[in-house]
PDB file of C-alpha atoms in Angstrom:
ATOM      1  CA  UNK W   1      -6.752  36.355  -0.441  1.00  0.00           C
ATOM      2  CA  UNK W   2      -6.394  32.757   0.322  1.00  0.00           C
ATOM      3  CA  UNK W   3      -3.079  31.903   1.454  1.00  0.00           C
ATOM      4  CA  UNK W   4      -0.941  28.496   2.431  1.00  0.00           C
ATOM      5  CA  UNK W   5       2.160  29.169   4.419  1.00  0.00           C
ATOM      6  CA  UNK W   6       3.789  25.123   5.241  1.00  0.00           C
ATOM      7  CA  UNK W   7       6.660  25.965   7.437  1.00  0.00           C
ATOM      8  CA  UNK W   8       8.959  23.221   9.500  1.00  0.00           C
ATOM      9  CA  UNK W   9      10.702  21.471   7.276  1.00  0.00           C
ATOM     10  CA  UNK W  10      14.271  21.106   7.418  1.00  0.00           C
ATOM     11  CA  UNK W  11      17.316  17.949   8.160  1.00  0.00           C
ATOM     12  CA  UNK W  12      16.307  14.789  10.187  1.00  0.00           C
ATOM     13  CA  UNK W  13      18.233  11.716  11.354  1.00  0.00           C
ATOM     14  CA  UNK W  14      16.059   8.860   9.942  1.00  0.00           C
ATOM     15  CA  UNK W  15      14.302   7.399  12.697  1.00  0.00           C
ATOM     16  CA  UNK W  16      14.066  11.503  13.492  1.00  0.00           C
ATOM     17  CA  UNK W  17       9.988  13.534  13.654  1.00  0.00           C
ATOM     18  CA  UNK W  18       8.643  16.247  12.541  1.00  0.00           C
ATOM     19  CA  UNK W  19       5.938  18.267  12.452  1.00  0.00           C
ATOM     20  CA  UNK W  20       4.615  20.520   9.779  1.00  0.00           C
ATOM     21  CA  UNK W  21       2.471  23.219   9.845  1.00  0.00           C
ATOM     22  CA  UNK W  22      -0.034  25.027   7.151  1.00  0.00           C
ATOM     23  CA  UNK W  23      -1.106  28.015   7.824  1.00  0.00           C
ATOM     24  CA  UNK W  24      -3.969  29.798   6.701  1.00  0.00           C
ATOM     25  CA  UNK W  25      -6.109  32.328   5.717  1.00  0.00           C
ATOM     26  CA  UNK W  26      -8.164  34.551   3.721  1.00  0.00           C
ATOM     27  CA  UNK W  27     -10.748  31.984   3.990  1.00  0.00           C
ATOM     28  CA  UNK W  28     -13.184  29.770   6.521  1.00  0.00           C
ATOM     29  CA  UNK W  29     -11.026  27.561   7.297  1.00  0.00           C
ATOM     30  CA  UNK W  30     -13.131  25.254   9.007  1.00  0.00           C
ATOM     31  CA  UNK W  31     -15.469  24.979   6.124  1.00  0.00           C
ATOM     32  CA  UNK W  32     -12.888  23.237   4.316  1.00  0.00           C
ATOM     33  CA  UNK W  33     -11.613  19.205   3.931  1.00  0.00           C
ATOM     34  CA  UNK W  34      -7.605  20.321   3.654  1.00  0.00           C
ATOM     35  CA  UNK W  35      -4.479  17.368   2.340  1.00  0.00           C
ATOM     36  CA  UNK W  36      -1.325  16.955   2.694  1.00  0.00           C
ATOM     37  CA  UNK W  37       0.768  15.833  -1.004  1.00  0.00           C
ATOM     38  CA  UNK W  38       4.287  15.086  -1.012  1.00  0.00           C
ATOM     39  CA  UNK W  39       6.564  15.165  -4.432  1.00  0.00           C
ATOM     40  CA  UNK W  40      10.207  14.224  -4.410  1.00  0.00           C
ATOM     41  CA  UNK W  41      12.189  16.551  -6.666  1.00  0.00           C
ATOM     42  CA  UNK W  42      11.417  15.944 -10.016  1.00  0.00           C
ATOM     43  CA  UNK W  43       9.521  13.361  -9.535  1.00  0.00           C
ATOM     44  CA  UNK W  44       5.170  13.354  -9.539  1.00  0.00           C
ATOM     45  CA  UNK W  45       2.697  13.975  -7.107  1.00  0.00           C
ATOM     46  CA  UNK W  46       1.815  11.611  -3.847  1.00  0.00           C
ATOM     47  CA  UNK W  47      -0.975  12.401  -1.641  1.00  0.00           C
ATOM     48  CA  UNK W  48      -0.151  11.928   1.888  1.00  0.00           C
ATOM     49  CA  UNK W  49      -3.001  11.825   4.262  1.00  0.00           C
ATOM     50  CA  UNK W  50      -7.060  14.350   4.345  1.00  0.00           C
ATOM     51  CA  UNK W  51      -8.285  15.633   6.695  1.00  0.00           C
ATOM     52  CA  UNK W  52     -12.242  16.909   7.395  1.00  0.00           C
ATOM     53  CA  UNK W  53     -12.807  20.561   8.257  1.00  0.00           C
ATOM     54  CA  UNK W  54     -13.608  20.123  11.891  1.00  0.00           C
ATOM     55  CA  UNK W  55     -10.754  17.412  12.420  1.00  0.00           C
ATOM     56  CA  UNK W  56     -12.694  14.732  12.759  1.00  0.00           C
ATOM     57  CA  UNK W  57     -12.069  12.464  10.649  1.00  0.00           C
ATOM     58  CA  UNK W  58      -9.001  11.001   8.650  1.00  0.00           C
ATOM     59  CA  UNK W  59      -7.603   9.132   6.618  1.00  0.00           C
ATOM     60  CA  UNK W  60      -3.980   8.303   4.982  1.00  0.00           C
ATOM     61  CA  UNK W  61      -1.373   6.785   2.353  1.00  0.00           C
ATOM     62  CA  UNK W  62      -0.466   3.353   4.080  1.00  0.00           C
ATOM     63  CA  UNK W  63       3.250   4.453   2.700  1.00  0.00           C
ATOM     64  CA  UNK W  64       2.593   6.629   6.002  1.00  0.00           C
ATOM     65  CA  UNK W  65      -0.516   5.259   8.427  1.00  0.00           C
ATOM     66  CA  UNK W  66       1.095   4.436  11.602  1.00  0.00           C
ATOM     67  CA  UNK W  67       3.488   7.008  11.247  1.00  0.00           C
ATOM     68  CA  UNK W  68       2.261   9.981  10.201  1.00  0.00           C
ATOM     69  CA  UNK W  69      -0.643  11.984  11.898  1.00  0.00           C
ATOM     70  CA  UNK W  70      -3.126  14.781   9.799  1.00  0.00           C
ATOM     71  CA  UNK W  71      -4.719  17.061  12.861  1.00  0.00           C
ATOM     72  CA  UNK W  72      -5.712  20.643  12.758  1.00  0.00           C
ATOM     73  CA  UNK W  73      -6.254  23.849  15.051  1.00  0.00           C
ATOM     74  CA  UNK W  74      -9.562  25.487  13.670  1.00  0.00           C
ATOM     75  CA  UNK W  75      -8.912  28.197  16.109  1.00  0.00           C
ATOM     76  CA  UNK W  76      -5.086  29.242  14.746  1.00  0.00           C
ATOM     77  CA  UNK W  77      -6.141  28.618  11.236  1.00  0.00           C
ATOM     78  CA  UNK W  78      -3.027  25.283  11.230  1.00  0.00           C
ATOM     79  CA  UNK W  79      -3.073  22.852   9.474  1.00  0.00           C
ATOM     80  CA  UNK W  80      -0.539  20.297  10.633  1.00  0.00           C
ATOM     81  CA  UNK W  81       1.408  17.168  10.094  1.00  0.00           C
ATOM     82  CA  UNK W  82       3.179  14.810  12.577  1.00  0.00           C
ATOM     83  CA  UNK W  83       5.989  12.745  10.959  1.00  0.00           C
ATOM     84  CA  UNK W  84       7.328  10.284  13.218  1.00  0.00           C
ATOM     85  CA  UNK W  85       9.924   7.572  12.562  1.00  0.00           C
ATOM     86  CA  UNK W  86      11.057   9.145   9.685  1.00  0.00           C
ATOM     87  CA  UNK W  87      12.299   7.365   6.453  1.00  0.00           C
ATOM     88  CA  UNK W  88      15.220   8.543   3.363  1.00  0.00           C
ATOM     89  CA  UNK W  89      12.036   7.456   1.702  1.00  0.00           C
ATOM     90  CA  UNK W  90       9.618   9.866   2.593  1.00  0.00           C
ATOM     91  CA  UNK W  91      12.147  13.034   1.646  1.00  0.00           C
ATOM     92  CA  UNK W  92      10.060  14.861  -0.165  1.00  0.00           C
ATOM     93  CA  UNK W  93       8.622  18.608  -0.376  1.00  0.00           C
ATOM     94  CA  UNK W  94       5.537  18.528   1.131  1.00  0.00           C
ATOM     95  CA  UNK W  95       2.237  20.412  -0.041  1.00  0.00           C
ATOM     96  CA  UNK W  96      -0.974  21.114   2.255  1.00  0.00           C
ATOM     97  CA  UNK W  97      -3.966  22.013  -0.685  1.00  0.00           C
ATOM     98  CA  UNK W  98      -8.332  23.229  -0.332  1.00  0.00           C
ATOM     99  CA  UNK W  99      -9.617  20.457  -1.000  1.00  0.00           C
ATOM    100  CA  UNK W 100     -12.300  21.763  -3.448  1.00  0.00           C
ATOM    101  CA  UNK W 101     -14.780  18.255  -4.585  1.00  0.00           C
ATOM    102  CA  UNK W 102     -12.247  16.252  -4.558  1.00  0.00           C
ATOM    103  CA  UNK W 103      -9.658  18.413  -6.191  1.00  0.00           C
ATOM    104  CA  UNK W 104      -6.482  20.610  -4.796  1.00  0.00           C
ATOM    105  CA  UNK W 105      -7.825  23.991  -5.477  1.00  0.00           C
ATOM    106  CA  UNK W 106      -5.601  26.302  -2.804  1.00  0.00           C
ATOM    107  CA  UNK W 107      -2.007  25.178  -2.317  1.00  0.00           C
ATOM    108  CA  UNK W 108       0.868  26.346  -0.210  1.00  0.00           C
ATOM    109  CA  UNK W 109       4.425  26.560  -1.732  1.00  0.00           C
ATOM    110  CA  UNK W 110       5.888  23.231  -0.092  1.00  0.00           C
ATOM    111  CA  UNK W 111       8.342  22.952   2.562  1.00  0.00           C
ATOM    112  CA  UNK W 112      10.913  20.137   1.931  1.00  0.00           C
ATOM    113  CA  UNK W 113      11.852  17.628   4.969  1.00  0.00           C
ATOM    114  CA  UNK W 114      15.145  15.319   4.052  1.00  0.00           C
ATOM    115  CA  UNK W 115      15.756  12.482   6.134  1.00  0.00           C
ATOM    116  CA  UNK W 116      19.177  11.815   6.102  1.00  0.00           C
ATOM    117  CA  UNK W 117      21.889  10.707   8.558  1.00  0.00           C
TER     118      UNK W 117
ATOM    119  CA  UNK K   1      -6.351   1.095  -7.489  1.00  0.00           C
ATOM    120  CA  UNK K   2      -7.315   3.465 -10.046  1.00  0.00           C
ATOM    121  CA  UNK K   3      -4.241   4.189 -11.967  1.00  0.00           C
ATOM    122  CA  UNK K   4      -3.884   7.338 -14.135  1.00  0.00           C
ATOM    123  CA  UNK K   5      -1.996   7.023 -17.376  1.00  0.00           C
ATOM    124  CA  UNK K   6      -0.428  10.031 -19.215  1.00  0.00           C
ATOM    125  CA  UNK K   7       0.641  10.438 -22.552  1.00  0.00           C
ATOM    126  CA  UNK K   8       2.993  11.493 -24.499  1.00  0.00           C
ATOM    127  CA  UNK K   9       5.199  11.966 -21.674  1.00  0.00           C
ATOM    128  CA  UNK K  10       7.167  14.589 -22.418  1.00  0.00           C
ATOM    129  CA  UNK K  11       5.101  17.629 -26.502  1.00  0.00           C
ATOM    130  CA  UNK K  12       7.487  19.584 -27.964  1.00  0.00           C
ATOM    131  CA  UNK K  13       4.878  22.226 -29.114  1.00  0.00           C
ATOM    132  CA  UNK K  14       5.688  25.522 -30.876  1.00  0.00           C
ATOM    133  CA  UNK K  15       4.505  29.053 -29.151  1.00  0.00           C
ATOM    134  CA  UNK K  16       1.470  29.566 -30.945  1.00  0.00           C
ATOM    135  CA  UNK K  17       0.550  26.052 -31.508  1.00  0.00           C
ATOM    136  CA  UNK K  18      -1.906  23.315 -30.189  1.00  0.00           C
ATOM    137  CA  UNK K  19      -1.192  21.400 -27.104  1.00  0.00           C
ATOM    138  CA  UNK K  20      -3.026  17.852 -26.716  1.00  0.00           C
ATOM    139  CA  UNK K  21      -2.555  16.150 -23.687  1.00  0.00           C
ATOM    140  CA  UNK K  22      -4.286  12.799 -22.890  1.00  0.00           C
ATOM    141  CA  UNK K  23      -4.812  10.917 -19.979  1.00  0.00           C
ATOM    142  CA  UNK K  24      -6.068   7.536 -19.130  1.00  0.00           C
ATOM    143  CA  UNK K  25      -7.934   5.835 -16.210  1.00  0.00           C
ATOM    144  CA  UNK K  26      -7.529   1.736 -15.373  1.00  0.00           C
ATOM    145  CA  UNK K  27     -11.457   1.994 -14.516  1.00  0.00           C
ATOM    146  CA  UNK K  28     -13.869   4.745 -14.871  1.00  0.00           C
ATOM    147  CA  UNK K  29     -13.739   7.786 -12.840  1.00  0.00           C
ATOM    148  CA  UNK K  30     -16.502   9.317 -14.179  1.00  0.00           C
ATOM    149  CA  UNK K  31     -16.208  12.652 -14.530  1.00  0.00           C
ATOM    150  CA  UNK K  32     -13.921  12.625 -11.106  1.00  0.00           C
ATOM    151  CA  UNK K  33     -10.900  13.873 -13.001  1.00  0.00           C
ATOM    152  CA  UNK K  34      -8.967  17.750 -12.305  1.00  0.00           C
ATOM    153  CA  UNK K  35      -6.122  18.777 -14.361  1.00  0.00           C
ATOM    154  CA  UNK K  36      -2.741  20.340 -13.027  1.00  0.00           C
ATOM    155  CA  UNK K  37      -0.311  22.798 -13.896  1.00  0.00           C
ATOM    156  CA  UNK K  38       3.635  22.928 -12.553  1.00  0.00           C
ATOM    157  CA  UNK K  39       6.656  25.179 -13.121  1.00  0.00           C
ATOM    158  CA  UNK K  40       9.981  24.240 -11.934  1.00  0.00           C
ATOM    159  CA  UNK K  41       9.496  25.124  -7.963  1.00  0.00           C
ATOM    160  CA  UNK K  42       6.455  26.114  -7.869  1.00  0.00           C
ATOM    161  CA  UNK K  43       3.283  23.898  -6.489  1.00  0.00           C
ATOM    162  CA  UNK K  44       0.561  22.581  -8.529  1.00  0.00           C
ATOM    163  CA  UNK K  45      -2.244  25.556  -9.622  1.00  0.00           C
ATOM    164  CA  UNK K  46      -5.990  23.851 -10.751  1.00  0.00           C
ATOM    165  CA  UNK K  47      -6.370  24.733 -14.149  1.00  0.00           C
ATOM    166  CA  UNK K  48      -9.279  22.120 -14.632  1.00  0.00           C
ATOM    167  CA  UNK K  49     -12.027  19.808 -12.472  1.00  0.00           C
ATOM    168  CA  UNK K  50     -14.877  17.735 -12.843  1.00  0.00           C
ATOM    169  CA  UNK K  51     -13.615  16.257 -16.734  1.00  0.00           C
ATOM    170  CA  UNK K  52     -14.456  20.165 -17.965  1.00  0.00           C
ATOM    171  CA  UNK K  53     -14.842  22.778 -16.124  1.00  0.00           C
ATOM    172  CA  UNK K  54     -11.808  25.190 -15.828  1.00  0.00           C
ATOM    173  CA  UNK K  55     -11.172  26.812 -12.140  1.00  0.00           C
ATOM    174  CA  UNK K  56     -10.875  30.348 -11.300  1.00  0.00           C
ATOM    175  CA  UNK K  57      -9.864  32.785 -13.015  1.00  0.00           C
ATOM    176  CA  UNK K  58      -8.287  29.807 -15.680  1.00  0.00           C
ATOM    177  CA  UNK K  59      -7.855  31.438 -19.030  1.00  0.00           C
ATOM    178  CA  UNK K  60     -10.531  30.238 -21.705  1.00  0.00           C
ATOM    179  CA  UNK K  61      -7.370  29.094 -23.426  1.00  0.00           C
ATOM    180  CA  UNK K  62      -7.019  25.456 -21.505  1.00  0.00           C
ATOM    181  CA  UNK K  63     -10.248  23.133 -22.371  1.00  0.00           C
ATOM    182  CA  UNK K  64     -10.402  19.723 -20.736  1.00  0.00           C
ATOM    183  CA  UNK K  65     -12.985  16.996 -21.951  1.00  0.00           C
ATOM    184  CA  UNK K  66     -13.579  13.144 -22.121  1.00  0.00           C
ATOM    185  CA  UNK K  67     -15.813  10.473 -19.334  1.00  0.00           C
ATOM    186  CA  UNK K  68     -15.682   7.156 -18.050  1.00  0.00           C
ATOM    187  CA  UNK K  69     -11.627   6.253 -18.918  1.00  0.00           C
ATOM    188  CA  UNK K  70     -10.355   9.201 -21.359  1.00  0.00           C
ATOM    189  CA  UNK K  71     -10.063  13.068 -21.030  1.00  0.00           C
ATOM    190  CA  UNK K  72      -8.430  15.237 -23.024  1.00  0.00           C
ATOM    191  CA  UNK K  73      -6.021  18.920 -22.044  1.00  0.00           C
ATOM    192  CA  UNK K  74      -6.290  21.351 -24.750  1.00  0.00           C
ATOM    193  CA  UNK K  75      -3.893  24.424 -24.882  1.00  0.00           C
ATOM    194  CA  UNK K  76      -6.001  26.053 -28.001  1.00  0.00           C
ATOM    195  CA  UNK K  77      -2.580  28.322 -28.445  1.00  0.00           C
ATOM    196  CA  UNK K  78       0.564  28.141 -26.341  1.00  0.00           C
ATOM    197  CA  UNK K  79       1.862  31.096 -24.506  1.00  0.00           C
ATOM    198  CA  UNK K  80       5.440  31.068 -23.159  1.00  0.00           C
ATOM    199  CA  UNK K  81       3.624  30.484 -20.257  1.00  0.00           C
ATOM    200  CA  UNK K  82       2.103  27.438 -20.608  1.00  0.00           C
ATOM    201  CA  UNK K  83       5.315  25.432 -21.072  1.00  0.00           C
ATOM    202  CA  UNK K  84       5.148  23.450 -17.238  1.00  0.00           C
ATOM    203  CA  UNK K  85       4.605  19.946 -16.625  1.00  0.00           C
ATOM    204  CA  UNK K  86       0.995  18.739 -16.615  1.00  0.00           C
ATOM    205  CA  UNK K  87      -1.039  16.025 -13.985  1.00  0.00           C
ATOM    206  CA  UNK K  88      -4.130  14.509 -14.211  1.00  0.00           C
ATOM    207  CA  UNK K  89      -5.719  13.517 -10.479  1.00  0.00           C
ATOM    208  CA  UNK K  90      -8.557  11.357  -9.837  1.00  0.00           C
ATOM    209  CA  UNK K  91     -10.578  11.208  -6.653  1.00  0.00           C
ATOM    210  CA  UNK K  92     -13.783  10.086  -5.406  1.00  0.00           C
ATOM    211  CA  UNK K  93     -12.257   6.630  -5.436  1.00  0.00           C
ATOM    212  CA  UNK K  94      -9.332   5.680  -2.464  1.00  0.00           C
ATOM    213  CA  UNK K  95      -6.787   7.273  -1.667  1.00  0.00           C
ATOM    214  CA  UNK K  96      -8.378   9.935  -1.817  1.00  0.00           C
ATOM    215  CA  UNK K  97      -6.479  11.539  -4.740  1.00  0.00           C
ATOM    216  CA  UNK K  98      -4.330   9.920  -8.045  1.00  0.00           C
ATOM    217  CA  UNK K  99      -1.669  11.228  -9.901  1.00  0.00           C
ATOM    218  CA  UNK K 100      -1.194  10.866 -13.335  1.00  0.00           C
ATOM    219  CA  UNK K 101       2.823  11.156 -14.107  1.00  0.00           C
ATOM    220  CA  UNK K 102       2.580  13.877 -15.595  1.00  0.00           C
ATOM    221  CA  UNK K 103       3.219  15.737 -19.329  1.00  0.00           C
ATOM    222  CA  UNK K 104       5.683  18.140 -19.797  1.00  0.00           C
ATOM    223  CA  UNK K 105       5.284  20.415 -22.032  1.00  0.00           C
ATOM    224  CA  UNK K 106       8.962  22.155 -24.252  1.00  0.00           C
ATOM    225  CA  UNK K 107       9.174  24.092 -26.967  1.00  0.00           C
ATOM    226  CA  UNK K 108      10.147  22.908 -30.131  1.00  0.00           C
TER     227      UNK K 108
END
């Protein structure tokens, strides 16, 4: 069974940092591109970042470029999102999603990040 | 950036009735369109990709159609578990995932 389990969310002050993790199981992790997508509670979905299978290529939404870094450890079957210089507007549930021809065919349950003083 | 709009924002339907949801793209996305279902407190669930291909395990009452700029998700006979928010998403353009604002399907 495919599983994606996010962790690392929590309450952080503006300007602070967090690192999210997404532990993958049930499939060949290195064979898939992976996304981070966020959702403000009660609002819509917003793509954040994408990484290819071997980690050599990454892309970011303009709103997080220069502050967030996506990475992966294929030996540990884990995806990461390092978030620095966090802002109130980064408050959201963050999901990792497995890429399937551009869509997301498997999603984690999400982890809530709250940026507030 | 290609923008997706969805209509209606809310659709009130009785169980057993047919629901038709619309997604429109500001430019052609050919068939690079997916549909998701999201229930409160849950992650999105992929229903349709390639505009009309059902994802693994998705019941046949869900169908997708369209190409270019006009797309439709049809739920042929609504079940109680189908009341949720539905999002369309385009891909293979920048940014890699662009989502519509969603249509909430609620009980009439």
